[in-house]
PDB file of C-alpha atoms in Angstrom:
ATOM      1  CA  MET A 695     -54.993  62.994 -71.677  1.00  0.00           C
ATOM      2  CA  ARG A 696     -57.800  60.230 -71.490  1.00  0.00           C
ATOM      3  CA  GLY A 697     -58.066  57.713 -68.784  1.00  0.00           C
ATOM      4  CA  ILE A 698     -58.894  53.984 -68.860  1.00  0.00           C
ATOM      5  CA  ILE A 699     -59.879  51.836 -65.854  1.00  0.00           C
ATOM      6  CA  LEU A 700     -59.567  48.143 -66.170  1.00  0.00           C
ATOM      7  CA  ALA A 701     -62.329  46.544 -64.043  1.00  0.00           C
ATOM      8  CA  GLY A 702     -62.408  43.068 -65.617  1.00  0.00           C
ATOM      9  CA  GLY A 703     -60.752  39.781 -64.700  1.00  0.00           C
ATOM     10  CA  THR A 704     -62.128  36.877 -62.734  1.00  0.00           C
ATOM     11  CA  GLY A 705     -60.875  37.809 -59.282  1.00  0.00           C
ATOM     12  CA  THR A 706     -59.841  34.175 -58.606  1.00  0.00           C
ATOM     13  CA  ARG A 707     -57.839  35.011 -55.543  1.00  0.00           C
ATOM     14  CA  LEU A 708     -60.978  36.414 -53.972  1.00  0.00           C
ATOM     15  CA  ARG A 709     -63.290  33.526 -54.491  1.00  0.00           C
ATOM     16  CA  PRO A 710     -65.900  32.588 -53.557  1.00  0.00           C
ATOM     17  CA  VAL A 711     -66.942  36.368 -53.140  1.00  0.00           C
ATOM     18  CA  THR A 712     -66.212  37.045 -56.795  1.00  0.00           C
ATOM     19  CA  ASN A 713     -68.276  34.284 -57.933  1.00  0.00           C
ATOM     20  CA  VAL A 714     -71.196  36.703 -57.819  1.00  0.00           C
ATOM     21  CA  VAL A 715     -69.819  40.182 -57.815  1.00  0.00           C
ATOM     22  CA  SER A 716     -66.997  41.872 -59.776  1.00  0.00           C
ATOM     23  CA  LYS A 717     -63.783  42.372 -57.635  1.00  0.00           C
ATOM     24  CA  GLN A 718     -63.659  46.021 -58.249  1.00  0.00           C
ATOM     25  CA  LEU A 719     -67.178  46.492 -56.620  1.00  0.00           C
ATOM     26  CA  LEU A 720     -66.089  45.059 -53.393  1.00  0.00           C
ATOM     27  CA  PRO A 721     -65.918  47.545 -50.454  1.00  0.00           C
ATOM     28  CA  VAL A 722     -62.567  48.917 -49.299  1.00  0.00           C
ATOM     29  CA  TYR A 723     -63.796  50.128 -45.975  1.00  0.00           C
ATOM     30  CA  ASP A 724     -66.611  52.587 -46.879  1.00  0.00           C
ATOM     31  CA  LYS A 725     -66.388  52.837 -50.558  1.00  0.00           C
ATOM     32  CA  PRO A 726     -66.515  50.494 -53.593  1.00  0.00           C
ATOM     33  CA  MET A 727     -62.971  49.621 -54.659  1.00  0.00           C
ATOM     34  CA  ILE A 728     -63.497  51.223 -58.090  1.00  0.00           C
ATOM     35  CA  HIS A 729     -63.866  54.642 -56.482  1.00  0.00           C
ATOM     36  CA  TYR A 730     -60.158  54.668 -55.580  1.00  0.00           C
ATOM     37  CA  PRO A 731     -58.647  54.441 -59.070  1.00  0.00           C
ATOM     38  CA  LEU A 732     -61.338  56.656 -60.488  1.00  0.00           C
ATOM     39  CA  SER A 733     -60.319  59.259 -57.867  1.00  0.00           C
ATOM     40  CA  VAL A 734     -56.776  58.948 -58.989  1.00  0.00           C
ATOM     41  CA  LEU A 735     -57.551  59.747 -62.612  1.00  0.00           C
ATOM     42  CA  MET A 736     -59.756  62.729 -61.578  1.00  0.00           C
ATOM     43  CA  THR A 737     -56.917  63.941 -59.308  1.00  0.00           C
ATOM     44  CA  ALA A 738     -54.545  63.760 -62.399  1.00  0.00           C
ATOM     45  CA  GLY A 739     -56.853  66.239 -64.085  1.00  0.00           C
ATOM     46  CA  ILE A 740     -58.503  63.635 -66.405  1.00  0.00           C
ATOM     47  CA  ARG A 741     -62.177  64.147 -67.021  1.00  0.00           C
ATOM     48  CA  ASP A 742     -62.741  61.764 -69.956  1.00  0.00           C
ATOM     49  CA  ILE A 743     -62.588  58.117 -68.650  1.00  0.00           C
ATOM     50  CA  LEU A 744     -63.331  54.769 -70.024  1.00  0.00           C
ATOM     51  CA  LEU A 745     -64.291  51.860 -67.821  1.00  0.00           C
ATOM     52  CA  ILE A 746     -63.658  48.358 -69.220  1.00  0.00           C
ATOM     53  CA  SER A 747     -65.248  45.359 -67.690  1.00  0.00           C
ATOM     54  CA  THR A 748     -66.894  42.035 -68.468  1.00  0.00           C
ATOM     55  CA  PRO A 749     -70.310  41.979 -70.267  1.00  0.00           C
ATOM     56  CA  HIS A 750     -71.639  40.337 -67.190  1.00  0.00           C
ATOM     57  CA  HIS A 751     -70.687  43.119 -64.847  1.00  0.00           C
ATOM     58  CA  LEU A 752     -70.896  46.273 -66.921  1.00  0.00           C
ATOM     59  CA  ASP A 753     -74.524  47.102 -65.972  1.00  0.00           C
ATOM     60  CA  ALA A 754     -73.497  47.114 -62.324  1.00  0.00           C
ATOM     61  CA  TYR A 755     -70.806  49.858 -62.950  1.00  0.00           C
ATOM     62  CA  THR A 756     -73.138  51.989 -65.060  1.00  0.00           C
ATOM     63  CA  THR A 757     -75.797  51.767 -62.273  1.00  0.00           C
ATOM     64  CA  LEU A 758     -73.056  52.784 -59.722  1.00  0.00           C
ATOM     65  CA  LEU A 759     -71.363  55.600 -61.605  1.00  0.00           C
ATOM     66  CA  GLY A 760     -73.728  56.800 -64.373  1.00  0.00           C
ATOM     67  CA  ASP A 761     -72.238  58.974 -66.953  1.00  0.00           C
ATOM     68  CA  GLY A 762     -70.199  61.067 -64.668  1.00  0.00           C
ATOM     69  CA  THR A 763     -72.234  64.302 -65.194  1.00  0.00           C
ATOM     70  CA  ASP A 764     -72.777  64.697 -61.485  1.00  0.00           C
ATOM     71  CA  LEU A 765     -69.053  64.659 -60.911  1.00  0.00           C
ATOM     72  CA  GLY A 766     -68.292  67.126 -63.786  1.00  0.00           C
ATOM     73  CA  ILE A 767     -66.526  64.276 -65.753  1.00  0.00           C
ATOM     74  CA  HIS A 768     -67.400  61.944 -68.782  1.00  0.00           C
ATOM     75  CA  LEU A 769     -67.677  58.301 -68.150  1.00  0.00           C
ATOM     76  CA  HIS A 770     -67.721  55.790 -70.970  1.00  0.00           C
ATOM     77  CA  TYR A 771     -68.064  51.954 -70.788  1.00  0.00           C
ATOM     78  CA  ARG A 772     -66.906  49.082 -72.907  1.00  0.00           C
ATOM     79  CA  ALA A 773     -67.143  45.346 -72.508  1.00  0.00           C
ATOM     80  CA  GLN A 774     -64.167  43.017 -72.822  1.00  0.00           C
ATOM     81  CA  ASP A 775     -65.711  39.547 -73.696  1.00  0.00           C
ATOM     82  CA  HIS A 776     -62.824  37.572 -72.063  1.00  0.00           C
ATOM     83  CA  PRO A 777     -59.468  38.247 -70.688  1.00  0.00           C
ATOM     84  CA  ARG A 778     -57.031  39.469 -73.419  1.00  0.00           C
ATOM     85  CA  GLY A 779     -54.270  41.013 -71.320  1.00  0.00           C
ATOM     86  CA  LEU A 780     -53.987  44.505 -69.872  1.00  0.00           C
ATOM     87  CA  ALA A 781     -52.421  45.958 -72.940  1.00  0.00           C
ATOM     88  CA  HIS A 782     -55.560  44.909 -75.001  1.00  0.00           C
ATOM     89  CA  ALA A 783     -57.304  47.821 -73.362  1.00  0.00           C
ATOM     90  CA  LEU A 784     -55.512  50.277 -75.608  1.00  0.00           C
ATOM     91  CA  ILE A 785     -56.708  48.333 -78.582  1.00  0.00           C
ATOM     92  CA  LEU A 786     -60.270  48.126 -77.222  1.00  0.00           C
ATOM     93  CA  GLY A 787     -60.332  51.852 -76.418  1.00  0.00           C
ATOM     94  CA  ARG A 788     -58.569  53.155 -79.552  1.00  0.00           C
ATOM     95  CA  ASP A 789     -61.727  55.010 -80.826  1.00  0.00           C
ATOM     96  CA  PHE A 790     -62.157  56.605 -77.300  1.00  0.00           C
ATOM     97  CA  ILE A 791     -58.425  57.431 -77.088  1.00  0.00           C
ATOM     98  CA  GLY A 792     -58.260  59.070 -80.449  1.00  0.00           C
ATOM     99  CA  ASP A 793     -54.975  61.200 -80.715  1.00  0.00           C
ATOM    100  CA  ASP A 794     -54.656  61.757 -76.966  1.00  0.00           C
ATOM    101  CA  GLN A 795     -52.258  60.503 -74.453  1.00  0.00           C
ATOM    102  CA  ILE A 796     -53.433  57.774 -72.137  1.00  0.00           C
ATOM    103  CA  ALA A 797     -53.509  57.135 -68.403  1.00  0.00           C
ATOM    104  CA  LEU A 798     -54.263  53.416 -67.727  1.00  0.00           C
ATOM    105  CA  ILE A 799     -55.031  52.258 -64.130  1.00  0.00           C
ATOM    106  CA  LEU A 800     -55.933  48.918 -62.740  1.00  0.00           C
ATOM    107  CA  GLY A 801     -59.248  48.870 -60.884  1.00  0.00           C
ATOM    108  CA  ASP A 802     -57.893  47.082 -57.909  1.00  0.00           C
ATOM    109  CA  ASN A 803     -54.967  49.460 -57.171  1.00  0.00           C
ATOM    110  CA  ILE A 804     -55.101  52.109 -54.444  1.00  0.00           C
ATOM    111  CA  PHE A 805     -52.774  54.873 -54.267  1.00  0.00           C
ATOM    112  CA  HIS A 806     -52.175  57.520 -51.618  1.00  0.00           C
ATOM    113  CA  THR A 807     -49.560  60.232 -51.147  1.00  0.00           C
ATOM    114  CA  PRO A 808     -50.094  63.677 -49.754  1.00  0.00           C
ATOM    115  CA  HIS A 809     -48.923  65.318 -52.996  1.00  0.00           C
ATOM    116  CA  LEU A 810     -50.562  62.930 -55.512  1.00  0.00           C
ATOM    117  CA  ALA A 811     -52.252  65.664 -57.518  1.00  0.00           C
ATOM    118  CA  ASP A 812     -48.913  67.666 -58.003  1.00  0.00           C
ATOM    119  CA  LEU A 813     -47.025  64.488 -58.799  1.00  0.00           C
ATOM    120  CA  LEU A 814     -49.482  63.237 -61.420  1.00  0.00           C
ATOM    121  CA  GLN A 815     -50.000  66.491 -63.148  1.00  0.00           C
ATOM    122  CA  HIS A 816     -46.257  67.096 -63.211  1.00  0.00           C
ATOM    123  CA  GLU A 817     -45.694  63.801 -64.721  1.00  0.00           C
ATOM    124  CA  ARG A 818     -48.388  64.417 -67.363  1.00  0.00           C
ATOM    125  CA  ARG A 819     -46.677  67.562 -68.510  1.00  0.00           C
ATOM    126  CA  ARG A 820     -43.340  65.789 -68.934  1.00  0.00           C
ATOM    127  CA  LEU A 821     -44.457  62.517 -70.455  1.00  0.00           C
ATOM    128  CA  ASN A 822     -42.381  61.393 -73.280  1.00  0.00           C
ATOM    129  CA  GLY A 823     -43.138  57.754 -74.186  1.00  0.00           C
ATOM    130  CA  CYS A 824     -44.025  55.846 -71.104  1.00  0.00           C
ATOM    131  CA  THR A 825     -44.003  56.768 -67.410  1.00  0.00           C
ATOM    132  CA  LEU A 826     -44.359  54.116 -64.709  1.00  0.00           C
ATOM    133  CA  PHE A 827     -44.602  54.352 -60.906  1.00  0.00           C
ATOM    134  CA  GLY A 828     -42.602  52.210 -58.591  1.00  0.00           C
ATOM    135  CA  TYR A 829     -43.171  51.184 -55.068  1.00  0.00           C
ATOM    136  CA  PRO A 830     -40.844  49.085 -52.876  1.00  0.00           C
ATOM    137  CA  VAL A 831     -42.383  45.704 -51.846  1.00  0.00           C
ATOM    138  CA  PRO A 832     -41.296  42.898 -49.369  1.00  0.00           C
ATOM    139  CA  ASP A 833     -42.266  40.108 -51.781  1.00  0.00           C
ATOM    140  CA  PRO A 834     -40.839  41.124 -55.219  1.00  0.00           C
ATOM    141  CA  HIS A 835     -41.409  37.682 -56.805  1.00  0.00           C
ATOM    142  CA  ARG A 836     -45.018  38.453 -56.912  1.00  0.00           C
ATOM    143  CA  TYR A 837     -44.749  41.604 -59.179  1.00  0.00           C
ATOM    144  CA  GLY A 838     -43.281  43.139 -62.290  1.00  0.00           C
ATOM    145  CA  ILE A 839     -39.987  44.412 -60.860  1.00  0.00           C
ATOM    146  CA  ALA A 840     -37.979  47.367 -62.192  1.00  0.00           C
ATOM    147  CA  THR A 841     -34.158  47.617 -62.317  1.00  0.00           C
ATOM    148  CA  LEU A 842     -32.617  51.100 -62.274  1.00  0.00           C
ATOM    149  CA  ASP A 843     -29.006  51.991 -63.173  1.00  0.00           C
ATOM    150  CA  ALA A 844     -26.840  54.310 -61.047  1.00  0.00           C
ATOM    151  CA  ARG A 845     -28.442  57.382 -62.498  1.00  0.00           C
ATOM    152  CA  GLY A 846     -31.983  56.201 -61.757  1.00  0.00           C
ATOM    153  CA  HIS A 847     -32.738  55.331 -65.409  1.00  0.00           C
ATOM    154  CA  LEU A 848     -34.907  52.322 -66.164  1.00  0.00           C
ATOM    155  CA  THR A 849     -32.943  49.431 -67.702  1.00  0.00           C
ATOM    156  CA  ARG A 850     -35.226  46.393 -67.399  1.00  0.00           C
ATOM    157  CA  ILE A 851     -38.483  44.958 -66.140  1.00  0.00           C
ATOM    158  CA  ASP A 852     -38.827  41.319 -64.932  1.00  0.00           C
ATOM    159  CA  GLU A 853     -42.215  39.797 -64.514  1.00  0.00           C
ATOM    160  CA  LYS A 854     -42.509  37.812 -61.136  1.00  0.00           C
ATOM    161  CA  PRO A 855     -38.781  37.039 -61.138  1.00  0.00           C
ATOM    162  CA  ALA A 856     -37.504  34.011 -59.212  1.00  0.00           C
ATOM    163  CA  HIS A 857     -34.401  35.948 -58.396  1.00  0.00           C
ATOM    164  CA  PRO A 858     -35.267  39.708 -58.171  1.00  0.00           C
ATOM    165  CA  THR A 859     -32.641  42.293 -58.931  1.00  0.00           C
ATOM    166  CA  SER A 860     -34.643  44.899 -56.782  1.00  0.00           C
ATOM    167  CA  ASN A 861     -37.651  45.266 -54.701  1.00  0.00           C
ATOM    168  CA  LEU A 862     -39.207  48.115 -56.795  1.00  0.00           C
ATOM    169  CA  ALA A 863     -42.631  46.912 -58.115  1.00  0.00           C
ATOM    170  CA  VAL A 864     -44.104  48.431 -61.115  1.00  0.00           C
ATOM    171  CA  THR A 865     -47.570  49.538 -59.856  1.00  0.00           C
ATOM    172  CA  GLY A 866     -50.796  49.482 -61.910  1.00  0.00           C
ATOM    173  CA  LEU A 867     -50.726  53.109 -63.065  1.00  0.00           C
ATOM    174  CA  TYR A 868     -49.286  53.695 -66.492  1.00  0.00           C
ATOM    175  CA  LEU A 869     -48.924  56.963 -68.561  1.00  0.00           C
ATOM    176  CA  TYR A 870     -48.491  56.643 -72.333  1.00  0.00           C
ATOM    177  CA  ASP A 871     -48.021  58.660 -75.474  1.00  0.00           C
ATOM    178  CA  ASN A 872     -50.503  57.904 -78.222  1.00  0.00           C
ATOM    179  CA  GLU A 873     -48.006  55.695 -79.985  1.00  0.00           C
ATOM    180  CA  ALA A 874     -48.711  53.090 -77.275  1.00  0.00           C
ATOM    181  CA  VAL A 875     -51.940  52.089 -79.090  1.00  0.00           C
ATOM    182  CA  ALA A 876     -50.077  51.105 -82.262  1.00  0.00           C
ATOM    183  CA  MET A 877     -47.320  49.417 -80.215  1.00  0.00           C
ATOM    184  CA  ALA A 878     -49.999  47.296 -78.381  1.00  0.00           C
ATOM    185  CA  HIS A 879     -51.248  46.188 -81.844  1.00  0.00           C
ATOM    186  CA  ASP A 880     -47.712  44.895 -82.533  1.00  0.00           C
ATOM    187  CA  LEU A 881     -47.229  42.999 -79.424  1.00  0.00           C
ATOM    188  CA  THR A 882     -46.872  39.178 -79.638  1.00  0.00           C
ATOM    189  CA  PRO A 883     -49.617  37.486 -77.577  1.00  0.00           C
ATOM    190  CA  SER A 884     -48.492  35.350 -74.612  1.00  0.00           C
ATOM    191  CA  PRO A 885     -48.980  31.594 -74.648  1.00  0.00           C
ATOM    192  CA  ARG A 886     -52.513  32.289 -73.119  1.00  0.00           C
ATOM    193  CA  GLY A 887     -53.216  34.546 -76.036  1.00  0.00           C
ATOM    194  CA  GLU A 888     -53.122  37.739 -73.926  1.00  0.00           C
ATOM    195  CA  LEU A 889     -51.286  41.053 -74.716  1.00  0.00           C
ATOM    196  CA  GLU A 890     -49.075  41.749 -71.660  1.00  0.00           C
ATOM    197  CA  ILE A 891     -48.645  45.183 -70.261  1.00  0.00           C
ATOM    198  CA  THR A 892     -45.020  44.305 -69.316  1.00  0.00           C
ATOM    199  CA  ASP A 893     -44.242  43.554 -72.921  1.00  0.00           C
ATOM    200  CA  LEU A 894     -45.425  47.001 -73.927  1.00  0.00           C
ATOM    201  CA  ASN A 895     -43.366  48.598 -71.120  1.00  0.00           C
ATOM    202  CA  ARG A 896     -40.348  46.688 -72.140  1.00  0.00           C
ATOM    203  CA  ALA A 897     -40.791  47.945 -75.762  1.00  0.00           C
ATOM    204  CA  PHE A 898     -40.563  51.582 -74.489  1.00  0.00           C
ATOM    205  CA  THR A 899     -37.650  50.595 -72.282  1.00  0.00           C
ATOM    206  CA  ALA A 900     -35.763  49.109 -75.095  1.00  0.00           C
ATOM    207  CA  THR A 901     -35.866  52.474 -77.016  1.00  0.00           C
ATOM    208  CA  GLY A 902     -35.070  54.568 -73.904  1.00  0.00           C
ATOM    209  CA  ARG A 903     -38.453  56.135 -73.746  1.00  0.00           C
ATOM    210  CA  ALA A 904     -39.705  54.535 -70.406  1.00  0.00           C
ATOM    211  CA  ARG A 905     -39.260  56.375 -67.047  1.00  0.00           C
ATOM    212  CA  LEU A 906     -39.939  54.880 -63.582  1.00  0.00           C
ATOM    213  CA  VAL A 907     -41.124  57.428 -60.975  1.00  0.00           C
ATOM    214  CA  PRO A 908     -40.660  56.124 -57.355  1.00  0.00           C
ATOM    215  CA  LEU A 909     -43.717  57.016 -55.404  1.00  0.00           C
ATOM    216  CA  GLY A 910     -41.490  58.108 -52.380  1.00  0.00           C
ATOM    217  CA  PRO A 911     -41.372  57.246 -48.701  1.00  0.00           C
ATOM    218  CA  ASP A 912     -44.592  58.934 -47.880  1.00  0.00           C
ATOM    219  CA  ALA A 913     -46.702  57.038 -50.430  1.00  0.00           C
ATOM    220  CA  THR A 914     -48.878  53.963 -49.851  1.00  0.00           C
ATOM    221  CA  TRP A 915     -49.845  51.472 -52.543  1.00  0.00           C
ATOM    222  CA  PHE A 916     -52.161  48.555 -52.396  1.00  0.00           C
ATOM    223  CA  ASP A 917     -52.773  45.839 -55.062  1.00  0.00           C
ATOM    224  CA  THR A 918     -56.099  44.571 -53.452  1.00  0.00           C
ATOM    225  CA  GLY A 919     -56.103  41.186 -55.373  1.00  0.00           C
ATOM    226  CA  THR A 920     -55.992  39.029 -52.134  1.00  0.00           C
ATOM    227  CA  HIS A 921     -58.165  38.718 -48.999  1.00  0.00           C
ATOM    228  CA  ASP A 922     -55.169  39.874 -46.890  1.00  0.00           C
ATOM    229  CA  SER A 923     -54.425  42.892 -49.024  1.00  0.00           C
ATOM    230  CA  LEU A 924     -58.084  43.775 -49.162  1.00  0.00           C
ATOM    231  CA  LEU A 925     -58.204  43.828 -45.443  1.00  0.00           C
ATOM    232  CA  HIS A 926     -55.015  45.809 -45.002  1.00  0.00           C
ATOM    233  CA  ALA A 927     -56.318  48.449 -47.444  1.00  0.00           C
ATOM    234  CA  ALA A 928     -59.546  48.832 -45.654  1.00  0.00           C
ATOM    235  CA  ALA A 929     -57.754  49.186 -42.369  1.00  0.00           C
ATOM    236  CA  PHE A 930     -55.471  51.860 -43.841  1.00  0.00           C
ATOM    237  CA  VAL A 931     -58.330  53.876 -45.311  1.00  0.00           C
ATOM    238  CA  ARG A 932     -60.201  53.730 -41.966  1.00  0.00           C
ATOM    239  CA  ASP A 933     -57.255  54.769 -39.912  1.00  0.00           C
ATOM    240  CA  HIS A 934     -56.274  57.612 -42.438  1.00  0.00           C
ATOM    241  CA  GLN A 935     -59.817  58.970 -42.420  1.00  0.00           C
ATOM    242  CA  HIS A 936     -60.157  58.914 -38.639  1.00  0.00           C
ATOM    243  CA  ARG A 937     -56.694  60.367 -38.081  1.00  0.00           C
ATOM    244  CA  HIS A 938     -56.943  63.121 -40.735  1.00  0.00           C
ATOM    245  CA  GLY A 939     -60.745  63.779 -40.688  1.00  0.00           C
ATOM    246  CA  HIS A 940     -61.258  63.782 -44.513  1.00  0.00           C
ATOM    247  CA  PRO A 941     -62.305  60.953 -46.814  1.00  0.00           C
ATOM    248  CA  LEU A 942     -59.618  59.104 -48.910  1.00  0.00           C
ATOM    249  CA  GLY A 943     -60.726  58.058 -52.538  1.00  0.00           C
ATOM    250  CA  ASP A 944     -64.030  59.881 -52.319  1.00  0.00           C
ATOM    251  CA  ILE A 945     -64.982  60.715 -55.940  1.00  0.00           C
ATOM    252  CA  GLN A 946     -67.515  63.479 -54.870  1.00  0.00           C
ATOM    253  CA  HIS A 947     -64.934  65.380 -52.763  1.00  0.00           C
ATOM    254  CA  THR A 948     -62.245  64.784 -55.308  1.00  0.00           C
ATOM    255  CA  ALA A 949     -64.506  66.344 -58.017  1.00  0.00           C
ATOM    256  CA  HIS A 950     -65.039  69.336 -55.704  1.00  0.00           C
ATOM    257  CA  ARG A 951     -61.340  69.721 -54.800  1.00  0.00           C
ATOM    258  CA  MET A 952     -60.516  69.635 -58.581  1.00  0.00           C
ATOM    259  CA  GLY A 953     -62.981  72.297 -59.354  1.00  0.00           C
ATOM    260  CA  TYR A 954     -65.203  69.999 -61.431  1.00  0.00           C
ATOM    261  CA  ILE A 955     -68.353  70.763 -59.332  1.00  0.00           C
ATOM    262  CA  ASP A 956     -69.022  73.672 -57.024  1.00  0.00           C
ATOM    263  CA  ASP A 957     -70.171  73.976 -53.298  1.00  0.00           C
ATOM    264  CA  THR A 958     -73.906  73.573 -54.171  1.00  0.00           C
ATOM    265  CA  GLN A 959     -73.256  70.633 -56.306  1.00  0.00           C
ATOM    266  CA  LEU A 960     -71.161  68.897 -53.582  1.00  0.00           C
ATOM    267  CA  ALA A 961     -73.902  69.617 -50.976  1.00  0.00           C
ATOM    268  CA  GLU A 962     -76.618  68.034 -53.194  1.00  0.00           C
ATOM    269  CA  LEU A 963     -74.388  64.918 -53.895  1.00  0.00           C
ATOM    270  CA  THR A 964     -73.546  64.508 -50.166  1.00  0.00           C
ATOM    271  CA  ARG A 965     -77.117  65.376 -48.906  1.00  0.00           C
ATOM    272  CA  THR A 966     -77.976  61.882 -48.114  1.00  0.00           C
ATOM    273  CA  THR A 967     -74.464  60.506 -47.425  1.00  0.00           C
ATOM    274  CA  PRO A 968     -73.351  60.789 -43.877  1.00  0.00           C
ATOM    275  CA  THR A 969     -69.876  62.533 -43.838  1.00  0.00           C
ATOM    276  CA  ASP A 970     -69.296  62.540 -40.086  1.00  0.00           C
ATOM    277  CA  ARG A 971     -68.324  58.958 -40.273  1.00  0.00           C
ATOM    278  CA  HIS A 972     -64.804  60.147 -41.394  1.00  0.00           C
ATOM    279  CA  LEU A 973     -64.305  62.107 -38.172  1.00  0.00           C
ATOM    280  CA  THR A 974     -65.509  59.463 -35.769  1.00  0.00           C
ATOM    281  CA  ALA A 975     -62.961  57.642 -33.822  1.00  0.00           C
ATOM    282  CA  PRO A 976     -62.892  53.899 -34.452  1.00  0.00           C
ATOM    283  CA  HIS A 977     -64.254  51.536 -31.708  1.00  0.00           C
ATOM    284  CA  PRO A 978     -61.590  49.762 -29.822  1.00  0.00           C
TER     285      PRO A 978
END
């Protein structure tokens, strides 16, 4: 399986900050936002990852992350000249994807659950078509909302519904079989000329090959597209790290935990990075 991180977009809801910097480079407590989705893909056992951003911001990502060698992974980069919809990433990345399955994640989404590695690797093994991940939200009119039948089967997805049938949001992490690339090609663009990810997910749903996996009561998910959600995510990361004494979304420690790098390599990577900040109680 190959991974794709979407780190483009204009970040209009976070202006004026995003007038000068890519949204996914903003800090979420003590790490750039992009580290969190990258850590998720690494946790899923994915080591070949494509990052898509705007031509204006791509150099900043290559400077920050490099080619991934120091993390034991392979990072690739591609520019998207202007917004073309999330599903367009599968077309833009088709040469990178080849014949593999795909994990697509949004660069402004943060996931945490104690068993994330087990969950993602289990879902990789059982993937048959499309696997989505759901999370209950208090304001379902802001999201793509999933409806499940009595047996827990996904029956429909409504984008920002005025009258939601559930509160189960489809999060920004999607697993696809390789056929999703061809299906993205066949999508009808929206009135804005974009290929919508919800339309792709609906196409899988219509053929009975889409599953929605609820993340569970011990999970936390943030879509950090607003100032408030960015603040809440930063507070969560801070509190989690102080409470549990280990970093959340840290790509260096994720690489070590997954066996991509050894103890010596981790020590070298963290040699100039203070790690005791994760163990220090927050000031009142």
